[in-house]
CSV table of C-alpha atoms in Angstrom, one decimal:
chain,number,residue,atom,x,y,z
A,1,PRO,CA,18.3,-39.8,-27.6
A,2,PHE,CA,17.7,-36.1,-28.2
A,3,HIS,CA,14.9,-35.7,-25.7
A,4,LEU,CA,17.0,-37.2,-22.9
A,5,ARG,CA,19.9,-34.8,-23.7
A,6,ALA,CA,17.4,-31.9,-23.7
A,7,ARG,CA,16.0,-33.0,-20.4
A,8,ALA,CA,19.5,-33.3,-18.9
A,9,ARG,CA,20.3,-29.7,-20.1
A,10,VAL,CA,17.1,-28.5,-18.4
A,11,ILE,CA,18.0,-30.2,-15.2
A,12,LYS,CA,21.5,-28.8,-15.2
A,13,ALA,CA,20.2,-25.3,-15.9
A,14,THR,CA,17.8,-25.6,-13.0
A,15,MET,CA,20.5,-26.8,-10.7
A,16,ASP,CA,22.8,-24.0,-11.8
A,17,ALA,CA,20.0,-21.5,-11.2
A,18,VAL,CA,19.4,-22.9,-7.7
A,19,ALA,CA,23.1,-22.6,-6.8
A,20,LEU,CA,23.3,-19.1,-8.2
A,21,LYS,CA,20.2,-18.1,-6.3
A,22,GLN,CA,21.7,-19.4,-3.1
A,23,ARG,CA,24.9,-17.4,-3.8
A,24,GLY,CA,22.8,-14.3,-4.4
A,25,ASN,CA,21.0,-14.8,-1.1
A,26,GLU,CA,24.3,-15.1,0.7
A,27,MET,CA,25.6,-11.9,-0.9
A,28,TYR,CA,22.4,-10.1,0.0
A,29,SER,CA,22.6,-11.1,3.6
A,30,LYS,CA,26.1,-9.7,3.7
A,31,GLY,CA,25.0,-6.4,2.2
A,32,LYS,CA,26.9,-7.0,-1.0
A,33,PHE,CA,24.0,-6.0,-3.3
A,34,GLY,CA,26.1,-5.6,-6.5
A,35,ALA,CA,27.4,-9.1,-6.2
A,36,ALA,CA,23.9,-10.4,-5.4
A,37,ILE,CA,22.5,-8.7,-8.5
A,38,GLU,CA,25.2,-10.4,-10.6
A,39,ALA,CA,24.3,-13.8,-9.1
A,40,TYR,CA,20.6,-13.4,-9.6
A,41,THR,CA,21.2,-12.2,-13.2
A,42,GLU,CA,23.2,-15.3,-14.0
A,43,ALA,CA,20.5,-17.4,-12.5
A,44,ILE,CA,18.0,-15.8,-14.7
A,45,THR,CA,19.9,-16.7,-17.8
A,46,CYS,CA,19.7,-20.3,-16.6
A,47,ASP,CA,16.0,-20.2,-15.7
A,48,PRO,CA,14.3,-17.0,-17.1
A,49,ARG,CA,10.8,-18.0,-15.9
A,50,TRP,CA,11.7,-18.4,-12.2
A,51,THR,CA,9.7,-15.4,-10.7
A,52,VAL,CA,11.6,-15.4,-7.4
A,53,LEU,CA,14.8,-14.4,-9.1
A,54,TYR,CA,13.3,-11.2,-10.4
A,55,ILE,CA,11.8,-10.4,-7.0
A,56,ASN,CA,15.1,-11.1,-5.2
A,57,ARG,CA,17.0,-8.9,-7.7
A,58,ALA,CA,14.4,-6.2,-7.3
A,59,LEU,CA,15.0,-6.3,-3.5
A,60,CYS,CA,18.7,-5.6,-4.2
A,61,HIS,CA,17.8,-2.7,-6.5
A,62,ARG,CA,15.5,-1.4,-3.8
A,63,LYS,CA,18.4,-1.3,-1.3
A,64,ARG,CA,20.3,0.8,-3.8
A,65,LYS,CA,17.3,3.0,-4.5
A,66,ASP,CA,17.5,2.1,-8.2
A,67,TRP,CA,13.8,2.4,-8.7
A,68,ALA,CA,13.8,2.1,-12.5
A,69,SER,CA,15.4,-1.4,-12.1
A,70,VAL,CA,13.0,-2.3,-9.3
A,71,LYS,CA,10.1,-1.4,-11.6
A,72,ARG,CA,11.4,-3.4,-14.5
A,73,ASP,CA,12.1,-6.5,-12.5
A,74,CYS,CA,8.7,-6.4,-10.7
A,75,GLU,CA,6.9,-6.0,-14.0
A,76,THR,CA,8.7,-9.0,-15.4
A,77,ALA,CA,7.8,-11.0,-12.3
A,78,LEU,CA,4.2,-10.0,-12.6
A,79,HIS,CA,4.3,-11.2,-16.3
A,80,PHE,CA,4.9,-14.7,-14.9
A,81,ASP,CA,2.8,-14.4,-11.7
A,82,ARG,CA,0.3,-11.5,-11.8
A,83,ASN,CA,-0.7,-12.1,-8.2
A,84,SER,CA,2.8,-11.9,-6.6
A,85,VAL,CA,2.4,-9.9,-3.4
A,86,LYS,CA,6.0,-8.9,-3.2
A,87,ALA,CA,6.2,-7.8,-6.9
A,88,LEU,CA,3.0,-5.8,-6.6
A,89,TYR,CA,4.3,-4.2,-3.3
A,90,MET,CA,7.7,-3.2,-4.7
A,91,LEU,CA,6.2,-2.0,-8.0
A,92,GLY,CA,4.0,0.3,-5.9
A,93,LEU,CA,7.1,1.6,-4.1
A,94,ALA,CA,8.9,2.2,-7.4
A,95,LEU,CA,5.8,4.1,-8.7
A,96,ILE,CA,5.7,6.3,-5.6
A,97,ALA,CA,9.4,7.1,-6.2
A,98,GLU,CA,8.4,8.2,-9.7
A,99,LYS,CA,5.6,10.3,-8.2
A,100,ARG,CA,3.0,8.2,-10.1
A,101,PHE,CA,0.8,8.0,-7.0
A,102,THR,CA,-2.4,6.9,-8.6
A,103,GLU,CA,-0.8,4.0,-10.3
A,104,ALA,CA,1.1,3.2,-7.1
A,105,ALA,CA,-2.1,3.0,-5.2
A,106,VAL,CA,-3.6,0.6,-7.7
A,107,SER,CA,-0.6,-1.8,-7.4
A,108,LEU,CA,-0.5,-1.5,-3.6
A,109,GLN,CA,-4.3,-2.1,-3.3
A,110,LYS,CA,-4.0,-5.3,-5.3
A,111,ALA,CA,-1.0,-6.3,-3.2
A,112,LEU,CA,-3.1,-5.7,-0.1
A,113,GLU,CA,-6.0,-7.8,-1.4
A,114,GLU,CA,-3.7,-10.7,-2.4
A,115,ALA,CA,-1.9,-10.5,1.0
A,116,ARG,CA,-5.3,-10.6,2.8
A,117,GLU,CA,-6.4,-13.6,0.7
A,118,SER,CA,-3.2,-15.5,1.4
A,119,GLY,CA,-2.7,-14.4,5.0
A,120,ASN,CA,0.7,-12.9,4.1
A,121,MET,CA,2.1,-11.0,7.1
A,122,ILE,CA,3.3,-8.2,4.9
A,123,GLN,CA,-0.2,-6.7,5.0
A,124,ASP,CA,0.6,-4.0,7.5
A,125,ASP,CA,3.6,-2.8,5.5
A,126,VAL,CA,1.5,-2.8,2.3
A,127,TRP,CA,-1.3,-0.9,4.0
A,128,ARG,CA,1.0,1.9,5.2
A,129,GLU,CA,2.6,2.3,1.8
A,130,LEU,CA,-0.9,2.4,0.2
A,131,ALA,CA,-1.8,5.1,2.7
A,132,ARG,CA,1.4,7.0,1.7
A,133,ALA,CA,0.5,6.8,-2.0
A,134,LYS,CA,-3.1,7.9,-1.3
A,135,TYR,CA,-1.9,10.8,0.9
A,136,LEU,CA,0.7,12.0,-1.5
A,137,GLU,CA,-1.8,11.8,-4.3
A,138,TRP,CA,-4.3,13.9,-2.2
A,139,GLU,CA,-1.6,16.4,-1.2
A,140,LEU,CA,-0.7,17.0,-4.9
A,141,GLU,CA,-4.3,17.3,-6.0
A,142,ALA,CA,-5.3,19.4,-3.0
A,143,ALA,CA,-2.5,21.9,-3.8
A,144,LYS,CA,-3.8,22.2,-7.4
A,145,ARG,CA,-7.4,22.6,-6.2
A,146,GLU,CA,-6.4,25.4,-3.8
A,147,GLU,CA,-4.5,27.2,-6.5
A,148,ARG,CA,-7.5,26.9,-8.8
A,149,PHE,CA,-10.0,28.0,-6.2
A,150,SER,CA,-8.0,31.0,-5.1
A,151,HIS,CA,-7.5,32.1,-8.7
A,152,PHE,CA,-11.3,31.7,-9.3
A,153,GLU,CA,-12.2,33.6,-6.1
A,154,ASN,CA,-9.9,36.5,-6.9
A,155,ASN,CA,-11.3,36.8,-10.4
A,156,VAL,CA,-14.9,36.8,-9.1
A,157,ARG,CA,-14.0,39.5,-6.6
A,158,LYS,CA,-12.4,41.6,-9.4
A,159,LEU,CA,-15.3,41.1,-11.8
A,160,LEU,CA,-17.9,41.9,-9.2
A,161,GLY,CA,-16.1,44.7,-7.4
A,162,SER,CA,-19.4,46.3,-6.4
A,163,MET,CA,-20.6,43.2,-4.4
A,164,ASP,CA,-22.5,44.1,-1.2
A,165,GLN,CA,-21.8,42.4,2.1
A,166,GLU,CA,-24.4,39.7,1.5
A,167,ASP,CA,-22.9,38.7,-1.8
A,168,LEU,CA,-19.5,38.6,-0.3
A,169,GLN,CA,-20.7,36.3,2.4
A,170,THR,CA,-22.4,34.1,-0.2
A,171,LEU,CA,-19.2,33.8,-2.2
A,172,SER,CA,-17.3,32.9,1.0
A,173,GLU,CA,-19.8,30.2,1.8
A,174,VAL,CA,-19.6,28.8,-1.7
A,175,MET,CA,-15.8,28.7,-1.6
A,176,ARG,CA,-15.8,27.2,1.9
A,177,SER,CA,-18.1,24.4,0.6
A,178,ALA,CA,-15.9,23.8,-2.3
A,179,ARG,CA,-12.9,23.4,0.0
A,180,GLU,CA,-14.6,21.0,2.4
A,181,ALA,CA,-13.1,17.9,0.9
A,182,ASP,CA,-9.6,19.1,1.9
A,183,ASP,CA,-10.6,20.4,5.3
A,184,ARG,CA,-8.4,18.6,7.8
A,185,SER,CA,-10.2,19.9,10.9
A,186,CYS,CA,-12.7,17.0,11.0
A,187,GLU,CA,-11.9,13.8,12.8
A,188,PRO,CA,-12.7,10.2,11.6
A,189,PRO,CA,-15.9,8.9,13.1
A,190,ASP,CA,-15.2,6.8,16.3
A,191,ALA,CA,-17.0,3.9,14.7
A,192,PHE,CA,-14.3,3.7,12.0
A,193,CYS,CA,-11.4,3.6,14.5
A,194,CYS,CA,-10.0,0.7,16.3
A,195,LYS,CA,-10.0,0.9,20.1
A,196,LEU,CA,-6.5,-0.7,20.2
A,197,THR,CA,-4.6,1.2,17.5
A,198,PHE,CA,-6.7,4.4,17.4
A,199,GLU,CA,-6.4,4.3,13.6
A,200,VAL,CA,-9.0,4.0,10.9
A,201,PHE,CA,-9.7,0.3,10.3
A,202,ARG,CA,-7.7,-1.5,7.6
A,203,ASP,CA,-9.0,-5.0,8.2
A,204,PRO,CA,-11.6,-5.1,11.1
A,205,VAL,CA,-12.8,-8.3,12.7
A,206,MET,CA,-15.7,-8.6,15.1
A,207,ALA,CA,-15.7,-10.5,18.4
A,208,PRO,CA,-18.8,-12.3,19.8
A,209,SER,CA,-19.4,-9.2,22.0
A,210,GLY,CA,-20.1,-7.2,18.9
A,211,HIS,CA,-17.0,-5.0,19.3
A,212,SER,CA,-14.7,-4.8,16.3
A,213,TYR,CA,-10.9,-4.6,16.4
A,214,GLU,CA,-8.1,-4.3,13.9
A,215,ARG,CA,-7.2,-7.9,13.0
A,216,LEU,CA,-3.5,-7.8,13.6
A,217,ALA,CA,-3.9,-5.8,16.8
A,218,ILE,CA,-6.4,-8.1,18.4
A,219,LEU,CA,-4.4,-11.2,17.4
A,220,GLN,CA,-1.4,-9.7,19.1
A,221,HIS,CA,-3.5,-9.0,22.2
A,222,LEU,CA,-4.9,-12.5,22.2
A,223,SER,CA,-1.4,-14.0,22.0
A,224,ILE,CA,-0.8,-12.6,25.5
A,225,SER,CA,-4.3,-12.4,27.0
A,226,ALA,CA,-7.2,-14.6,26.0
A,227,PHE,CA,-10.0,-12.2,26.6
A,228,ASP,CA,-12.0,-9.4,24.9
A,229,PRO,CA,-10.2,-6.1,25.6
A,230,ILE,CA,-13.5,-4.3,26.2
A,231,THR,CA,-15.8,-6.8,27.8
A,232,ARG,CA,-13.1,-8.9,29.4
A,233,GLU,CA,-15.0,-12.0,28.3
A,234,PRO,CA,-13.0,-15.1,27.2
A,235,LEU,CA,-12.0,-14.8,23.5
A,236,LYS,CA,-10.2,-17.1,21.0
A,237,PRO,CA,-8.8,-16.2,17.6
A,238,ASN,CA,-11.2,-18.6,15.9
A,239,GLN,CA,-14.2,-16.6,17.2
A,240,LEU,CA,-13.2,-13.5,15.2
A,241,VAL,CA,-15.2,-12.8,12.1
A,242,THR,CA,-14.2,-10.4,9.3
A,243,ASN,CA,-16.4,-7.3,9.5
A,244,VAL,CA,-16.7,-6.6,5.7
A,245,ASN,CA,-19.3,-3.9,6.1
A,246,LEU,CA,-17.3,-1.9,8.6
A,247,ARG,CA,-14.2,-2.3,6.4
A,248,ASN,CA,-15.9,-1.0,3.3
A,249,ALA,CA,-17.5,1.9,5.2
A,250,ALA,CA,-14.2,2.9,6.8
A,251,HIS,CA,-12.3,2.7,3.5
A,252,ALA,CA,-15.0,4.7,1.8
A,253,TRP,CA,-14.6,7.4,4.4
A,254,LEU,CA,-10.8,7.4,4.0
A,255,ASN,CA,-11.1,7.7,0.2
A,256,ALA,CA,-13.5,10.7,0.6
A,257,HIS,CA,-11.1,12.3,3.2
A,258,ALA,CA,-7.8,11.2,1.7
A,259,TRP,CA,-5.8,13.7,3.9
A,260,ALA,CA,-6.6,11.2,6.8
A,261,PHE,CA,-4.2,8.7,5.2
A,262,GLY,CA,-1.4,11.0,6.5
A,263,ASP,CA,-2.3,9.9,10.0
A,264,ILE,CA,-1.7,6.3,9.1
A,265,VAL,CA,1.6,7.1,7.5
A,266,CYS,CA,2.7,9.1,10.5
A,267,PRO,CA,0.6,8.0,13.4
């Protein structure tokens, strides 16, 4: 019967795709990225809806810094699985390479949220790339703002050449206020920084003592020592509670002082 023959063809195509994927994995592990790409490409012809094949091929393109191909494969993977953490993550990397920092930050933010929901251990890598996208976006915009402010200030001084000292001081105060958003001299509030990592919180959790810590840092600490680092009281991982309010406040401060993302990129 026709439907049995069709089913047999589907089964064979799936088996071929699995074998080709395994070959691609072997080539990837040996650093033979071109051969791995060929294997994954053949596998895709057998099973074009298998998301992992596009992600694996994107990993190979990433190793070769072929960002256009990374972007294309990740977008295809997201067509089949819009919540794929790896596809969102690598798409963000490709967009950073294209200097499309705002779009990169959107993709990486979604990757971070999905990783947090699923408990994916890639969270820290995603967070640092998100910080890099945010910092590079700020750096680009800050340079444009400074050029615009300087041009404006010079024009005002030329137009009002007869300004007295008080007017000059007022102008300086106005321009200093305009530049405050890009002033890197201020430090993050202590309440927004983890006592273990000394970085602004990404995903803070609160212990019964009331003290909050970066989730990954406190879990690493508890894997060695089962006590609160500050109070020295006994502490177990299941006693930690996500501190959503602190996370939102810390992230709001970061977004308002985006230069601080640079300290996360290069701690």
